[in-house]
Amino acid sequence: KLLIDYGADTDRLGGNYGTALQAAVTAETDTSHYPRERDFMIAEAFLQLGAKVDTVAGQFGTALQAAAYDGNLKTTELLLDHGANINLKGGKYCTPLQASVAPREARSSSLELVQLLISRGADPNIVGGKYGTALQAAVLQGSPKFAKILLRTTRILILPGPSCFVDSLYGIRVMSGSLPDAKCSMELVKLLLDGGADVSIPGGIYGTPLQAAAFRSRSIELVELLMKYGAEVNSKGGTYGTALQSAAFRCKDINVVRLLVDRGAEAKVATGKYFTALQAAAFRCTDLAVLELLQSHGADVHAVGGKYGTALKAATMWFEDKNKTTFAATKLLIGSGADVNIKSGKFGKALQASLEVGTSLYLNIDLSIPKLLLESEANVNEEGGKYGTALRARIADPY
């Protein structure tokens, strides 16, 4: 009040919060250090002094959006009573409704506050901001209660963007069932599907919800749920091309791979980062049973393409954390007829790939795989790849 008495302009624009009113309703620190009543009293004082309630500026766009994000019910109601436009766009979260349900670290959303905004006319279908829509923001928070409220109000748009159906680092937590409460994740996905979400919506690094679930899922239930709602098992797109390649690469649960092939996933499909599911599985080499399963369903051990060229070369790629099944996987693929002398990709042949060194264990590389390849008639002097020959690959300075 002293500053205002000496002429401070309450509506001057600038800084992270745009206006003094927006700054007043934003709690940057732990609210346990002071009561929220303080925010309310300051905001009320500014409004009584004539501060404009709907100025669009700063991080949160409007004071109402800032109050909604902070979860301050009383201050939100105060701003609305002073004529704040509940659907005015601006700032990080576009609208107060999206801000009210957005994920946050230090604060929790208020169910009562969300209900207040909806009862006062907040439009849940407004598109914009960090999460696209209020529903997508609510889903990322990982609590079904907010999604239920929003789905009751109208038919919500489920859009490409950071959501549980397009796999941002945030949204994949939900789609994958990797939230701390897996039951909560399943409930959210089912809520969205029942609310009209397209189970095959394309986009993001995982291409489809099924591919995302196959990559991240802790259990088979989520994959089964998506297929129950009509997810196409052979849809192409995203980093891993298909759900089968995604599941084979991660291979946390062979039952997911088995379910996909039993439901018609084609092991021969050539697309994505690793070209085939067999190459993806061979690179990780976490479970020989997956390699055997894919081959029994028609995976082509001779297929050439993708990041490492062939499944054999993917299996022989050496790096510090490669697991103990690498040798067995290489032996299995050779036993299945893989050609040790096929040239493709960055390192030419499997022998050179197995000798390329890229870690601090420069002198301690396990030579069991190169020896196996040589015993299987790998040509030790053939030119090709990044280093030209196997010998040069072995002595090249990785740094």
XYZ file of C-alpha atoms in Angstrom:
399
model
C 0.000 0.000 0.000
C 2.871 2.336 0.758
C 4.305 1.863 -2.732
C 0.921 2.403 -4.343
C 0.381 5.539 -2.255
C 3.624 6.836 -3.758
C 2.455 6.175 -7.291
C 3.366 2.545 -8.062
C 1.377 1.415 -11.121
C -0.589 -1.768 -10.261
C -1.061 -2.622 -13.950
C 2.457 -2.079 -15.234
C 3.610 -5.040 -17.334
C 6.900 -6.879 -16.975
C 8.749 -9.666 -15.229
C 8.001 -13.359 -14.945
C 4.463 -12.825 -13.673
C 3.490 -9.969 -15.950
C 1.518 -7.963 -13.412
C 1.594 -7.309 -9.688
C -1.775 -9.057 -9.322
C -0.533 -12.250 -10.965
C 2.577 -12.184 -8.795
C 0.423 -11.724 -5.698
C -1.593 -14.892 -6.291
C 1.401 -17.062 -7.225
C 3.025 -18.962 -4.364
C 6.613 -19.630 -5.467
C 7.542 -21.261 -2.192
C 6.119 -23.922 0.097
C 2.776 -22.559 1.258
C 3.299 -24.028 4.732
C 5.665 -21.122 5.407
C 2.755 -18.703 5.341
C -1.002 -19.063 5.126
C -2.730 -18.800 1.745
C -4.893 -16.150 3.325
C -1.956 -13.824 2.625
C -2.377 -14.298 -1.148
C -6.081 -13.663 -0.867
C -5.647 -10.478 1.160
C -3.052 -9.024 -1.227
C -5.125 -9.890 -4.292
C -8.210 -8.369 -2.687
C -6.298 -5.183 -1.909
C -5.071 -4.873 -5.505
C -8.577 -5.363 -6.856
C -9.998 -2.759 -4.495
C -7.358 -0.350 -5.759
C -8.531 -0.928 -9.314
C -6.053 -3.492 -10.675
C -7.216 -4.946 -13.998
C -8.253 -8.555 -13.465
C -7.895 -9.806 -17.058
C -4.547 -8.422 -18.168
C -2.796 -11.129 -20.244
C 0.928 -11.241 -19.499
C 3.574 -13.291 -17.749
C 4.140 -16.992 -17.169
C 0.539 -17.838 -16.337
C -1.133 -15.467 -18.761
C -3.707 -14.219 -16.255
C -4.014 -13.900 -12.509
C -6.876 -16.412 -12.591
C -4.705 -19.037 -14.270
C -1.983 -18.442 -11.688
C -4.417 -18.856 -8.804
C -5.870 -22.004 -10.378
C -2.439 -23.544 -10.807
C -1.603 -22.720 -7.215
C -4.779 -24.514 -6.107
C -5.988 -21.527 -4.125
C -9.782 -21.919 -4.089
C -10.598 -18.753 -2.183
C -8.448 -16.499 -4.373
C -9.784 -18.134 -7.544
C -13.334 -17.437 -6.407
C -12.383 -13.832 -5.547
C -11.041 -13.223 -9.055
C -14.140 -14.754 -10.648
C -16.382 -12.593 -8.484
C -14.483 -9.570 -9.791
C -15.273 -10.500 -13.367
C -12.230 -12.560 -14.418
C -12.813 -14.191 -17.815
C -12.735 -17.908 -17.049
C -11.891 -18.913 -20.630
C -9.377 -16.204 -21.447
C -6.396 -17.799 -23.196
C -2.783 -17.100 -22.378
C 0.281 -18.292 -20.550
C 1.836 -21.684 -20.029
C -1.394 -23.626 -19.562
C -3.666 -21.582 -21.865
C -6.666 -21.623 -19.487
C -7.307 -21.680 -15.738
C -8.977 -25.108 -16.099
C -5.900 -26.706 -17.671
C -3.712 -25.033 -15.050
C -5.893 -26.366 -12.233
C -5.310 -30.015 -13.215
C -1.754 -29.751 -14.584
C 0.946 -31.938 -13.027
C 3.030 -30.144 -10.458
C 5.685 -31.128 -7.931
C 5.047 -29.065 -4.838
C 1.288 -28.548 -4.965
C -1.763 -30.747 -5.238
C -4.794 -30.004 -7.357
C -8.087 -29.296 -5.647
C -11.140 -31.263 -6.728
C -13.335 -28.512 -5.326
C -11.469 -25.891 -7.347
C -11.884 -27.851 -10.601
C -15.593 -28.248 -9.891
C -15.843 -24.508 -9.216
C -14.272 -23.629 -12.562
C -16.564 -25.999 -14.465
C -19.654 -24.732 -12.633
C -18.676 -21.166 -13.553
C -18.441 -21.986 -17.242
C -14.887 -23.188 -17.913
C -14.728 -24.780 -21.371
C -12.827 -28.107 -21.226
C -12.501 -28.242 -25.023
C -10.282 -25.177 -25.430
C -7.098 -26.218 -27.201
C -3.693 -24.783 -26.387
C -1.020 -24.580 -23.741
C 1.533 -27.093 -22.586
C -0.808 -30.085 -22.517
C -3.186 -29.275 -25.354
C -6.390 -29.701 -23.351
C -7.455 -29.836 -19.717
C -8.168 -33.555 -20.021
C -4.667 -34.330 -21.233
C -3.236 -32.337 -18.343
C -5.469 -34.204 -15.894
C -4.422 -37.585 -17.251
C -0.765 -36.744 -16.861
C -1.351 -35.980 -13.215
C -2.321 -39.622 -12.879
C -5.549 -39.313 -10.940
C -8.798 -40.644 -12.417
C -10.934 -38.253 -10.346
C -10.120 -35.244 -12.521
C -10.537 -37.168 -15.771
C -13.951 -38.366 -14.574
C -15.126 -34.806 -13.866
C -13.998 -33.559 -17.259
C -15.461 -36.499 -19.140
C -18.831 -35.913 -17.452
C -19.091 -32.307 -18.606
C -18.912 -32.792 -22.369
C -17.318 -34.881 -25.076
C -13.677 -34.063 -24.561
C -11.243 -33.706 -27.416
C -8.346 -36.145 -27.137
C -5.659 -34.586 -29.261
C -2.167 -35.425 -30.454
C 0.355 -33.844 -28.119
C 1.705 -34.694 -24.712
C -0.998 -37.077 -23.555
C -1.463 -40.673 -22.563
C -2.270 -41.421 -26.193
C 0.737 -39.740 -27.684
C 3.840 -40.610 -25.839
C 5.618 -37.675 -24.369
C 7.835 -38.455 -21.428
C 4.908 -37.370 -19.275
C 2.102 -39.221 -20.994
C 3.864 -42.517 -21.444
C 3.715 -42.979 -17.664
C -0.014 -43.386 -17.978
C -0.197 -45.303 -21.222
C 2.448 -47.719 -20.026
C 1.036 -48.429 -16.610
C 4.278 -47.209 -15.094
C 2.720 -44.885 -12.570
C 3.267 -46.000 -8.982
C -0.336 -47.209 -8.942
C -0.756 -49.507 -11.955
C -4.455 -49.959 -11.184
C -4.874 -46.195 -11.416
C -3.203 -46.206 -14.845
C -5.495 -48.929 -16.161
C -8.509 -47.042 -14.854
C -7.408 -43.865 -16.614
C -6.870 -45.577 -19.948
C -10.239 -47.324 -19.725
C -11.927 -44.039 -18.814
C -10.486 -42.410 -21.919
C -11.386 -45.299 -24.186
C -14.930 -45.355 -22.854
C -15.025 -41.579 -23.321
C -14.384 -41.946 -27.037
C -10.616 -41.866 -27.360
C -9.310 -43.416 -30.589
C -7.405 -46.522 -29.557
C -5.307 -46.320 -32.722
C -4.548 -42.591 -32.737
C -1.149 -42.136 -34.430
C 1.706 -39.916 -33.369
C 4.671 -39.521 -31.062
C 7.836 -41.552 -30.773
C 5.904 -44.770 -30.181
C 3.519 -44.338 -33.089
C 0.428 -45.840 -31.463
C -0.883 -46.518 -27.954
C -0.319 -50.259 -28.464
C 3.335 -49.762 -29.378
C 3.763 -47.494 -26.344
C 2.151 -50.037 -24.050
C 4.236 -52.864 -25.496
C 7.391 -50.851 -24.876
C 6.684 -49.718 -21.330
C 4.107 -51.992 -19.788
C 4.832 -53.697 -16.487
C 2.264 -56.336 -17.281
C 0.252 -57.806 -20.081
C -3.097 -56.381 -18.949
C -2.749 -52.989 -20.621
C -1.780 -54.540 -23.967
C -4.793 -56.849 -23.711
C -7.069 -53.930 -22.871
C -6.004 -51.933 -25.931
C -6.509 -54.914 -28.229
C -9.909 -55.541 -26.667
C -10.864 -52.018 -27.737
C -9.705 -52.685 -31.279
C -6.038 -51.689 -31.440
C -4.550 -52.894 -34.737
C -1.660 -55.183 -33.874
C 0.313 -54.533 -37.082
C -0.063 -50.744 -37.270
C 3.159 -49.082 -38.391
C 4.737 -45.893 -37.123
C 6.964 -44.462 -34.450
C 10.528 -45.307 -33.524
C 10.057 -49.053 -33.337
C 7.769 -49.436 -36.326
C 5.354 -51.912 -34.758
C 4.147 -52.992 -31.351
C 5.964 -56.324 -31.798
C 9.334 -54.666 -32.458
C 8.739 -52.392 -29.483
C 7.953 -55.333 -27.201
C 10.890 -57.352 -28.541
C 13.299 -54.502 -27.899
C 12.247 -53.974 -24.302
C 11.359 -57.580 -23.594
C 10.413 -57.063 -19.977
C 7.838 -59.811 -20.361
C 7.981 -62.518 -23.026
C 4.249 -62.975 -22.510
C 3.649 -59.593 -24.182
C 5.610 -60.754 -27.241
C 3.736 -64.054 -27.216
C 0.371 -62.330 -26.922
C 1.124 -60.082 -29.894
C 2.169 -62.929 -32.202
C -0.784 -65.025 -31.053
C -3.067 -62.117 -32.012
C -1.570 -61.876 -35.485
C 1.507 -59.662 -35.158
C 3.730 -60.397 -38.145
C 7.326 -61.180 -37.210
C 8.515 -60.542 -40.792
C 7.366 -56.908 -40.931
C 10.345 -54.713 -41.882
C 10.089 -51.159 -40.525
C 11.290 -48.940 -37.721
C 14.637 -48.326 -36.068
C 15.684 -51.981 -35.924
C 13.942 -53.011 -39.178
C 12.596 -56.258 -37.685
C 11.487 -57.462 -34.281
C 14.249 -60.083 -34.436
C 16.964 -57.442 -34.811
C 15.468 -55.446 -31.936
C 15.402 -58.517 -29.701
C 18.910 -59.544 -30.734
C 20.351 -56.166 -29.835
C 18.998 -56.341 -26.295
C 19.689 -60.066 -25.955
C 17.774 -60.224 -22.691
C 15.909 -63.462 -23.339
C 16.843 -66.163 -25.847
C 13.288 -67.446 -25.693
C 12.135 -64.269 -27.448
C 14.505 -64.902 -30.362
C 13.284 -68.473 -30.587
C 9.639 -67.380 -30.397
C 10.058 -64.828 -33.189
C 11.831 -67.321 -35.430
C 9.118 -69.890 -34.849
C 6.635 -67.290 -36.132
C 8.511 -66.582 -39.327
C 11.126 -63.959 -38.418
C 13.740 -63.773 -41.177
C 17.261 -64.169 -39.825
C 18.656 -62.891 -43.159
C 16.681 -59.619 -43.292
C 18.962 -56.628 -43.995
C 18.116 -53.095 -42.877
C 17.700 -50.876 -39.855
C 20.279 -49.461 -37.468
C 22.538 -52.529 -37.309
C 21.815 -54.124 -40.652
C 21.076 -57.659 -39.469
C 19.933 -59.419 -36.329
C 23.313 -61.143 -36.066
C 25.235 -57.894 -36.156
C 22.871 -56.353 -33.613
C 23.566 -59.291 -31.283
C 27.338 -58.995 -31.678
C 27.546 -55.255 -31.032
C 29.858 -54.966 -28.030
C 29.425 -52.460 -25.249
C 30.174 -52.374 -21.554
C 26.718 -53.240 -20.283
C 25.873 -55.948 -22.806
C 24.338 -58.799 -20.850
C 25.491 -62.370 -20.448
C 23.135 -63.837 -23.062
C 24.941 -62.061 -25.937
C 27.176 -65.003 -26.795
C 24.283 -67.451 -26.633
C 22.152 -65.179 -28.850
C 24.947 -64.925 -31.424
C 25.375 -68.696 -31.404
C 21.626 -69.209 -31.759
C 21.398 -66.909 -34.797
C 24.388 -68.528 -36.503
C 22.827 -71.904 -35.819
C 19.666 -70.637 -37.513
C 21.615 -69.854 -40.680
C 22.599 -66.205 -40.213
C 25.338 -65.231 -42.687
C 28.365 -63.980 -40.764
C 29.743 -62.168 -43.828
C 26.800 -59.950 -44.775
C 27.954 -56.329 -45.038
C 25.591 -53.575 -43.966
C 25.352 -50.525 -41.787
C 27.923 -48.567 -39.828
C 30.356 -51.389 -38.978
C 30.159 -53.448 -42.140
C 30.155 -57.018 -40.893
C 29.365 -58.738 -37.615
C 33.052 -59.414 -36.899
C 33.982 -55.729 -37.059
C 30.926 -54.797 -35.001
C 31.918 -57.248 -32.268
C 35.379 -55.685 -32.022
C 34.438 -52.025 -32.088
C 35.291 -50.536 -28.705
C 33.471 -47.564 -27.260
C 34.008 -47.702 -23.506
C 36.707 -47.486 -20.860
C 37.182 -51.265 -20.989
C 39.334 -50.813 -24.085
C 41.764 -53.627 -23.327
C 39.365 -55.993 -21.583
C 36.858 -56.807 -24.325
C 35.418 -60.321 -24.262
C 36.740 -62.116 -27.361
C 34.366 -65.078 -27.189
C 32.028 -63.620 -29.814
C 34.745 -62.634 -32.332
C 36.199 -66.113 -31.896
C 32.796 -67.692 -32.549
C 32.383 -65.601 -35.724
C 35.838 -66.541 -36.976
C 35.128 -70.213 -36.299
C 31.956 -69.732 -38.340
C 34.079 -68.593 -41.330
C 33.869 -64.819 -40.942
C 36.307 -63.222 -43.420
C 38.932 -61.535 -41.237
C 40.401 -59.342 -44.010
C 37.321 -58.188 -45.875
C 37.020 -54.406 -46.242
C 33.959 -52.440 -45.163
C 32.296 -50.431 -42.445
C 33.512 -47.577 -40.282
C 37.038 -48.930 -39.685
C 37.607 -50.857 -42.893
C 38.715 -54.158 -41.357
C 38.226 -56.099 -38.143
C 41.829 -55.490 -37.106
C 41.514 -51.736 -37.487
C 38.228 -51.814 -35.559
C 39.998 -53.539 -32.683
C 42.890 -51.081 -32.436
C 40.995 -47.874 -33.242
C 40.963 -45.256 -30.506
C 37.310 -44.968 -29.398
C 37.932 -41.414 -28.238
